[in-house]
Tab-separated table of C-alpha atoms and ligand atoms in Angstrom:
chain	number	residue	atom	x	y	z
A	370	UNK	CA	97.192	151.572	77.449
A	371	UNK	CA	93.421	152.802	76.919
A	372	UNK	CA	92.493	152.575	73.653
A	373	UNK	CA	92.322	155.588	71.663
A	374	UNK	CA	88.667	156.019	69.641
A	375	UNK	CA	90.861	157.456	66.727
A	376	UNK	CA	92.989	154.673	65.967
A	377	UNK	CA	91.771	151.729	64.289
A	378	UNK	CA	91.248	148.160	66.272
A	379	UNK	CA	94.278	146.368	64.340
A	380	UNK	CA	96.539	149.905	64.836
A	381	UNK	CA	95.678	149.199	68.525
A	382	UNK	CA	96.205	145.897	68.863
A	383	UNK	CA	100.185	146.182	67.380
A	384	UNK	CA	100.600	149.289	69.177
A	385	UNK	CA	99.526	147.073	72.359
A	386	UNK	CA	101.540	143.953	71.671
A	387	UNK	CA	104.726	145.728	70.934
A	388	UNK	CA	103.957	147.535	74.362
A	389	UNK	CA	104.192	144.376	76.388
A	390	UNK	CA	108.433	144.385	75.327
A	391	UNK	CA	111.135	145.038	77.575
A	392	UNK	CA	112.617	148.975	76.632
A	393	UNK	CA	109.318	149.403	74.844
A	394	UNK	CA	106.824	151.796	76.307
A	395	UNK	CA	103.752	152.935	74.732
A	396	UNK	CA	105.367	155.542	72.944
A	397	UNK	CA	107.891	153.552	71.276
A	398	UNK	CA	105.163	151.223	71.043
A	399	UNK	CA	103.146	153.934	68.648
A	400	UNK	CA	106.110	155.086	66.731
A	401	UNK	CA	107.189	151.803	65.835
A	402	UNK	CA	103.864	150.686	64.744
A	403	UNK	CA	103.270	154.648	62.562
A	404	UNK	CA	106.511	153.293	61.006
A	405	UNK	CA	105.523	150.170	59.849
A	406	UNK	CA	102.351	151.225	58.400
A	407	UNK	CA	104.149	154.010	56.646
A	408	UNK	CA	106.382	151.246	55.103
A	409	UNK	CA	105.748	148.848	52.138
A	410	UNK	CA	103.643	145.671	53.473
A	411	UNK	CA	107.107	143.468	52.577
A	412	UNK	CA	108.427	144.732	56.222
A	413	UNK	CA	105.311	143.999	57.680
A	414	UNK	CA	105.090	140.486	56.224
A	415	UNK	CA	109.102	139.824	56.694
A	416	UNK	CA	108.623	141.016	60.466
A	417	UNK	CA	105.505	138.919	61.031
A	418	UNK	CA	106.974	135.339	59.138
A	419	UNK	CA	110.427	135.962	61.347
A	420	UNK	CA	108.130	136.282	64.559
A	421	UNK	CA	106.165	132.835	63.672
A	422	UNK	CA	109.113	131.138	62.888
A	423	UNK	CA	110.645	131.921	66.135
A	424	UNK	CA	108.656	129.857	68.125
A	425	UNK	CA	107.669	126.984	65.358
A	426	UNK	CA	111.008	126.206	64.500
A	427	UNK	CA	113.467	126.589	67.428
A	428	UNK	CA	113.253	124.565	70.541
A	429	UNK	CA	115.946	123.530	73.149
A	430	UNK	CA	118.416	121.365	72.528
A	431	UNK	CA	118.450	117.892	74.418
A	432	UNK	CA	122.099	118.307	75.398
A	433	UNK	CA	123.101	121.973	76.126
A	434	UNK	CA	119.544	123.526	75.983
A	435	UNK	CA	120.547	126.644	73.590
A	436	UNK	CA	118.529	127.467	71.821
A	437	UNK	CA	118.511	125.586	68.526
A	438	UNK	CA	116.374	124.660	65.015
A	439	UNK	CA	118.508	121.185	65.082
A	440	UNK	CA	118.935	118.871	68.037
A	441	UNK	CA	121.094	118.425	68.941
A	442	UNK	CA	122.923	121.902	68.164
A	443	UNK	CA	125.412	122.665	65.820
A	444	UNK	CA	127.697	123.314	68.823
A	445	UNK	CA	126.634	119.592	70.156
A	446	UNK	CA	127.114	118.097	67.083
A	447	UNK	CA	130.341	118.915	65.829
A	448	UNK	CA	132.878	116.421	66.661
A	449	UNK	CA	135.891	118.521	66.320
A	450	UNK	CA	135.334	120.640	69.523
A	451	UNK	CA	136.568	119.517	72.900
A	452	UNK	CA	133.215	117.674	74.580
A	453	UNK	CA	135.246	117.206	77.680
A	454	UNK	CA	135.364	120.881	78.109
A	455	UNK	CA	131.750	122.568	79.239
A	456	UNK	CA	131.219	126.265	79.910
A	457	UNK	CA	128.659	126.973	81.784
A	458	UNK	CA	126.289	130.073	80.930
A	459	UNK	CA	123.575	131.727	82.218
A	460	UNK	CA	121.764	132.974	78.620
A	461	UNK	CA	121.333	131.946	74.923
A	462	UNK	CA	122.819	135.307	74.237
A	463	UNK	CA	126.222	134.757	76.553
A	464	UNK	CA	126.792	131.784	73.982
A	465	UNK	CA	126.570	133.785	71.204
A	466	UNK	CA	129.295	136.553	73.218
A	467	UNK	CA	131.421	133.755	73.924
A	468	UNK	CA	131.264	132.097	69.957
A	469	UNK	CA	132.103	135.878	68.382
A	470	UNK	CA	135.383	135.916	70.731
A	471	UNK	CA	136.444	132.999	68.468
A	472	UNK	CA	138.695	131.956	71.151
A	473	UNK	CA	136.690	128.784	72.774
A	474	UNK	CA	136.498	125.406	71.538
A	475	UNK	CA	134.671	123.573	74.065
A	476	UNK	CA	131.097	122.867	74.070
A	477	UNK	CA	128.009	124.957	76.158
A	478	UNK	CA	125.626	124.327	79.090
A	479	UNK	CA	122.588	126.989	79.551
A	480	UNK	CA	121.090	127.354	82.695
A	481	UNK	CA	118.547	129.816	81.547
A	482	UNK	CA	118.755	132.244	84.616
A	483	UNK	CA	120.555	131.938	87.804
A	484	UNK	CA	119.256	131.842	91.488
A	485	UNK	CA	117.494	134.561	92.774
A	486	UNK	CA	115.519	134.260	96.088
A	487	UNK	CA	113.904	137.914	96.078
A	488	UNK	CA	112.397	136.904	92.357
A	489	UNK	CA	111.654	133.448	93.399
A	490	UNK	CA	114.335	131.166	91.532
A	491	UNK	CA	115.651	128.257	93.293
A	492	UNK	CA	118.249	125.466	91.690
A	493	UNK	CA	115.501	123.396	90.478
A	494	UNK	CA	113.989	126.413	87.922
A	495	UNK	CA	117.403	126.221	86.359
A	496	UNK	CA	119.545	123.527	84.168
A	497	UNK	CA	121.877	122.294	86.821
A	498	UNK	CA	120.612	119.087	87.280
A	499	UNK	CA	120.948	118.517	83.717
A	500	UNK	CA	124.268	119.238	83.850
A	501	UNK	CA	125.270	116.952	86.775
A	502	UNK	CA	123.297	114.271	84.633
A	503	UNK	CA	125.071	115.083	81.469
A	504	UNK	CA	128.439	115.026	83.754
A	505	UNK	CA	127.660	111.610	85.192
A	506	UNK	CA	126.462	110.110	81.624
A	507	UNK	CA	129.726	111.218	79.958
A	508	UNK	CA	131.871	109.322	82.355
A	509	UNK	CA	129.749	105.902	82.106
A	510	UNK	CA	130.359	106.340	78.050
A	511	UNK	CA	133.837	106.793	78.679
A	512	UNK	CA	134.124	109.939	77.627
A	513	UNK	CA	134.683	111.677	81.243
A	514	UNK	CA	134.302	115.759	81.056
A	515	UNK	CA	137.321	117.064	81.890
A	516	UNK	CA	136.565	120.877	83.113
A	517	UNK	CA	133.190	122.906	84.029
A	518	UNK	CA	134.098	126.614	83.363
A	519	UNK	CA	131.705	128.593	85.907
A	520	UNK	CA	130.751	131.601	83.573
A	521	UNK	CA	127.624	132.995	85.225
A	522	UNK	CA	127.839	136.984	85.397
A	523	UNK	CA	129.897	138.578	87.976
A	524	UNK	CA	127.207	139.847	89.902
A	525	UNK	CA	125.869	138.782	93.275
A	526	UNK	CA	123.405	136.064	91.418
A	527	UNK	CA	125.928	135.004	88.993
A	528	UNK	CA	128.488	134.425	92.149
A	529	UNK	CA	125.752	132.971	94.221
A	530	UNK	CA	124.722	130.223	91.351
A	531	UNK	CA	128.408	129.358	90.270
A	532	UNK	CA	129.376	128.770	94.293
A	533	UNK	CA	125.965	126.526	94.492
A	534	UNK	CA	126.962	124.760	90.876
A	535	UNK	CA	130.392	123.984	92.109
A	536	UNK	CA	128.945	122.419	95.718
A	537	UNK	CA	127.116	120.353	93.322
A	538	UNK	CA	129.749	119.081	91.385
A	539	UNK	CA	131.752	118.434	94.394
A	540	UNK	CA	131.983	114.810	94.415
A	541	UNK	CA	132.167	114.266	90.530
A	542	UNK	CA	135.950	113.654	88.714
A	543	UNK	CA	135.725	117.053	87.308
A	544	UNK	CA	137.776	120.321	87.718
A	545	UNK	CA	135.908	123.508	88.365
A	546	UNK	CA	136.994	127.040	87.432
A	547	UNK	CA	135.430	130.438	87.169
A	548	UNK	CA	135.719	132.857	84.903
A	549	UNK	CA	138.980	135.479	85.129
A	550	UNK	CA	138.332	138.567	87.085
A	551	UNK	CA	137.982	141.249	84.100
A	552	UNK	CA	134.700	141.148	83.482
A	553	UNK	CA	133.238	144.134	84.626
A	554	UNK	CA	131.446	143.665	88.186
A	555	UNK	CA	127.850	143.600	87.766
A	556	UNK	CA	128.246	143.560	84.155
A	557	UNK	CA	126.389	140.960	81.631
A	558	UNK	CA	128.759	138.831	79.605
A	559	UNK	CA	126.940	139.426	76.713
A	560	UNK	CA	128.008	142.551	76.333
A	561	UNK	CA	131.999	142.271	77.078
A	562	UNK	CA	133.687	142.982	74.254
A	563	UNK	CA	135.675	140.158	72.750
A	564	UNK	CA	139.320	140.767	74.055
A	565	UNK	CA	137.913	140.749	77.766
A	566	UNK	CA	135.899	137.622	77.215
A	567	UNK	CA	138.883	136.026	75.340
A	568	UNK	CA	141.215	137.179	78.842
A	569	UNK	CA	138.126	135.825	81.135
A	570	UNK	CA	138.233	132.638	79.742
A	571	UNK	CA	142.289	131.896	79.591
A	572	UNK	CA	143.075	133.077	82.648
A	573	UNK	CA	140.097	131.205	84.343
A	574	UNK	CA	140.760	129.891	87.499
A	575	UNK	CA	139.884	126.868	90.058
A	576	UNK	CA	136.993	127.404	92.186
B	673	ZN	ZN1	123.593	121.773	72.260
């Protein structure tokens, strides 16, 4: 965005950050950034602590990689859910889809994308060796992982990365399922509503 002589440097410089996010153009951009300097400098501050904490404080966790302020997560770390049981997601934000269904008591594994040759993501960009490794690590301890729940989106991608995940796990003591049809094709789990995802995940099948 060229810089506009009326608008002062640090009026600029938000307008031009807040520019750079996704759904954000420059007008949005401008209104937000009127908005905020029409408001009391409490929203300003609030807004600019919760946007340093976000990166100091949360990292990945060791086991699942969600993203987390403890590692490892609360998820990880709570003995009373089912460890043997690991559902397989593509985003942070399908964890937090799946957790407000309520329905799920397993535990998480976030591959932070999926393959996708025309942007240039193979297997190894993802979290899939990490889960074969936390697979193989559970069985030495004795505590063998029972199920992998393939629940990548329904879209080509999604299908593409849960058919590559499940070739992977192959030759490991573990049974694979998918995800119940339900889910709308091409859809984004995140944003099922809590009924379908409950359906998805009970009538999940073997791959
Ligand atoms: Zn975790």
């Amino acid at each position: 965005m060229a810089s506009n002589p009326s608008l002062p440097p640090s009026v600029t410089r938000l307008i031009e950050a807040l520019s750079q996010l996704p759904g954000i153009g420059p007008k949005s951009a401008s209104r937000l950034a009127f908005f905020l300097l029409r408001s009391p400098a409490e929203m300003s501050l609030a807004l600019a602590d919760a946007l340093r904490d976000l990166k100091a404080r949360t990292r990945l966790c060791s086991v699942c990689f969600n993203i987390t302020e403890s590692d490892p997560c609360p998820v990880c770390a709570d003995v009373s859910r089912d460890h043997g049981l690991i559902c397989v997601v593509e985003e942070p934000l399908d964890v937090a889809a799946i957790e407000r269904a309520r329905v799920y008591r397993g535990v998480y594994h976030v591959l932070h994308g999926v393959i996708s040759p025309i942007n240039g993501v193979g297997p190894d960009d993802l979290r899939i060796d990490e889960l074969i490794g936390r697979i193989r690590k559970s069985a030495e301890a004795g505590q063998p992982v029972r199920e992998v729940i393939l629940a990548t989106n329904p879209t080509v991608e999604g299908e593409m990365t849960a058919s590559f995940i499940q070739r992977k796990l192959a030759g490991l003591e573990v049974s694979v399922t998918r995800l119940a049809r339900g889910l709308p094709v091409g859809g984004d789990l995140e944003y099922a509503d809590e009924v379908t995802l409950s359906r998805a995940l009970e009538g999940r099948q073997r791959m």
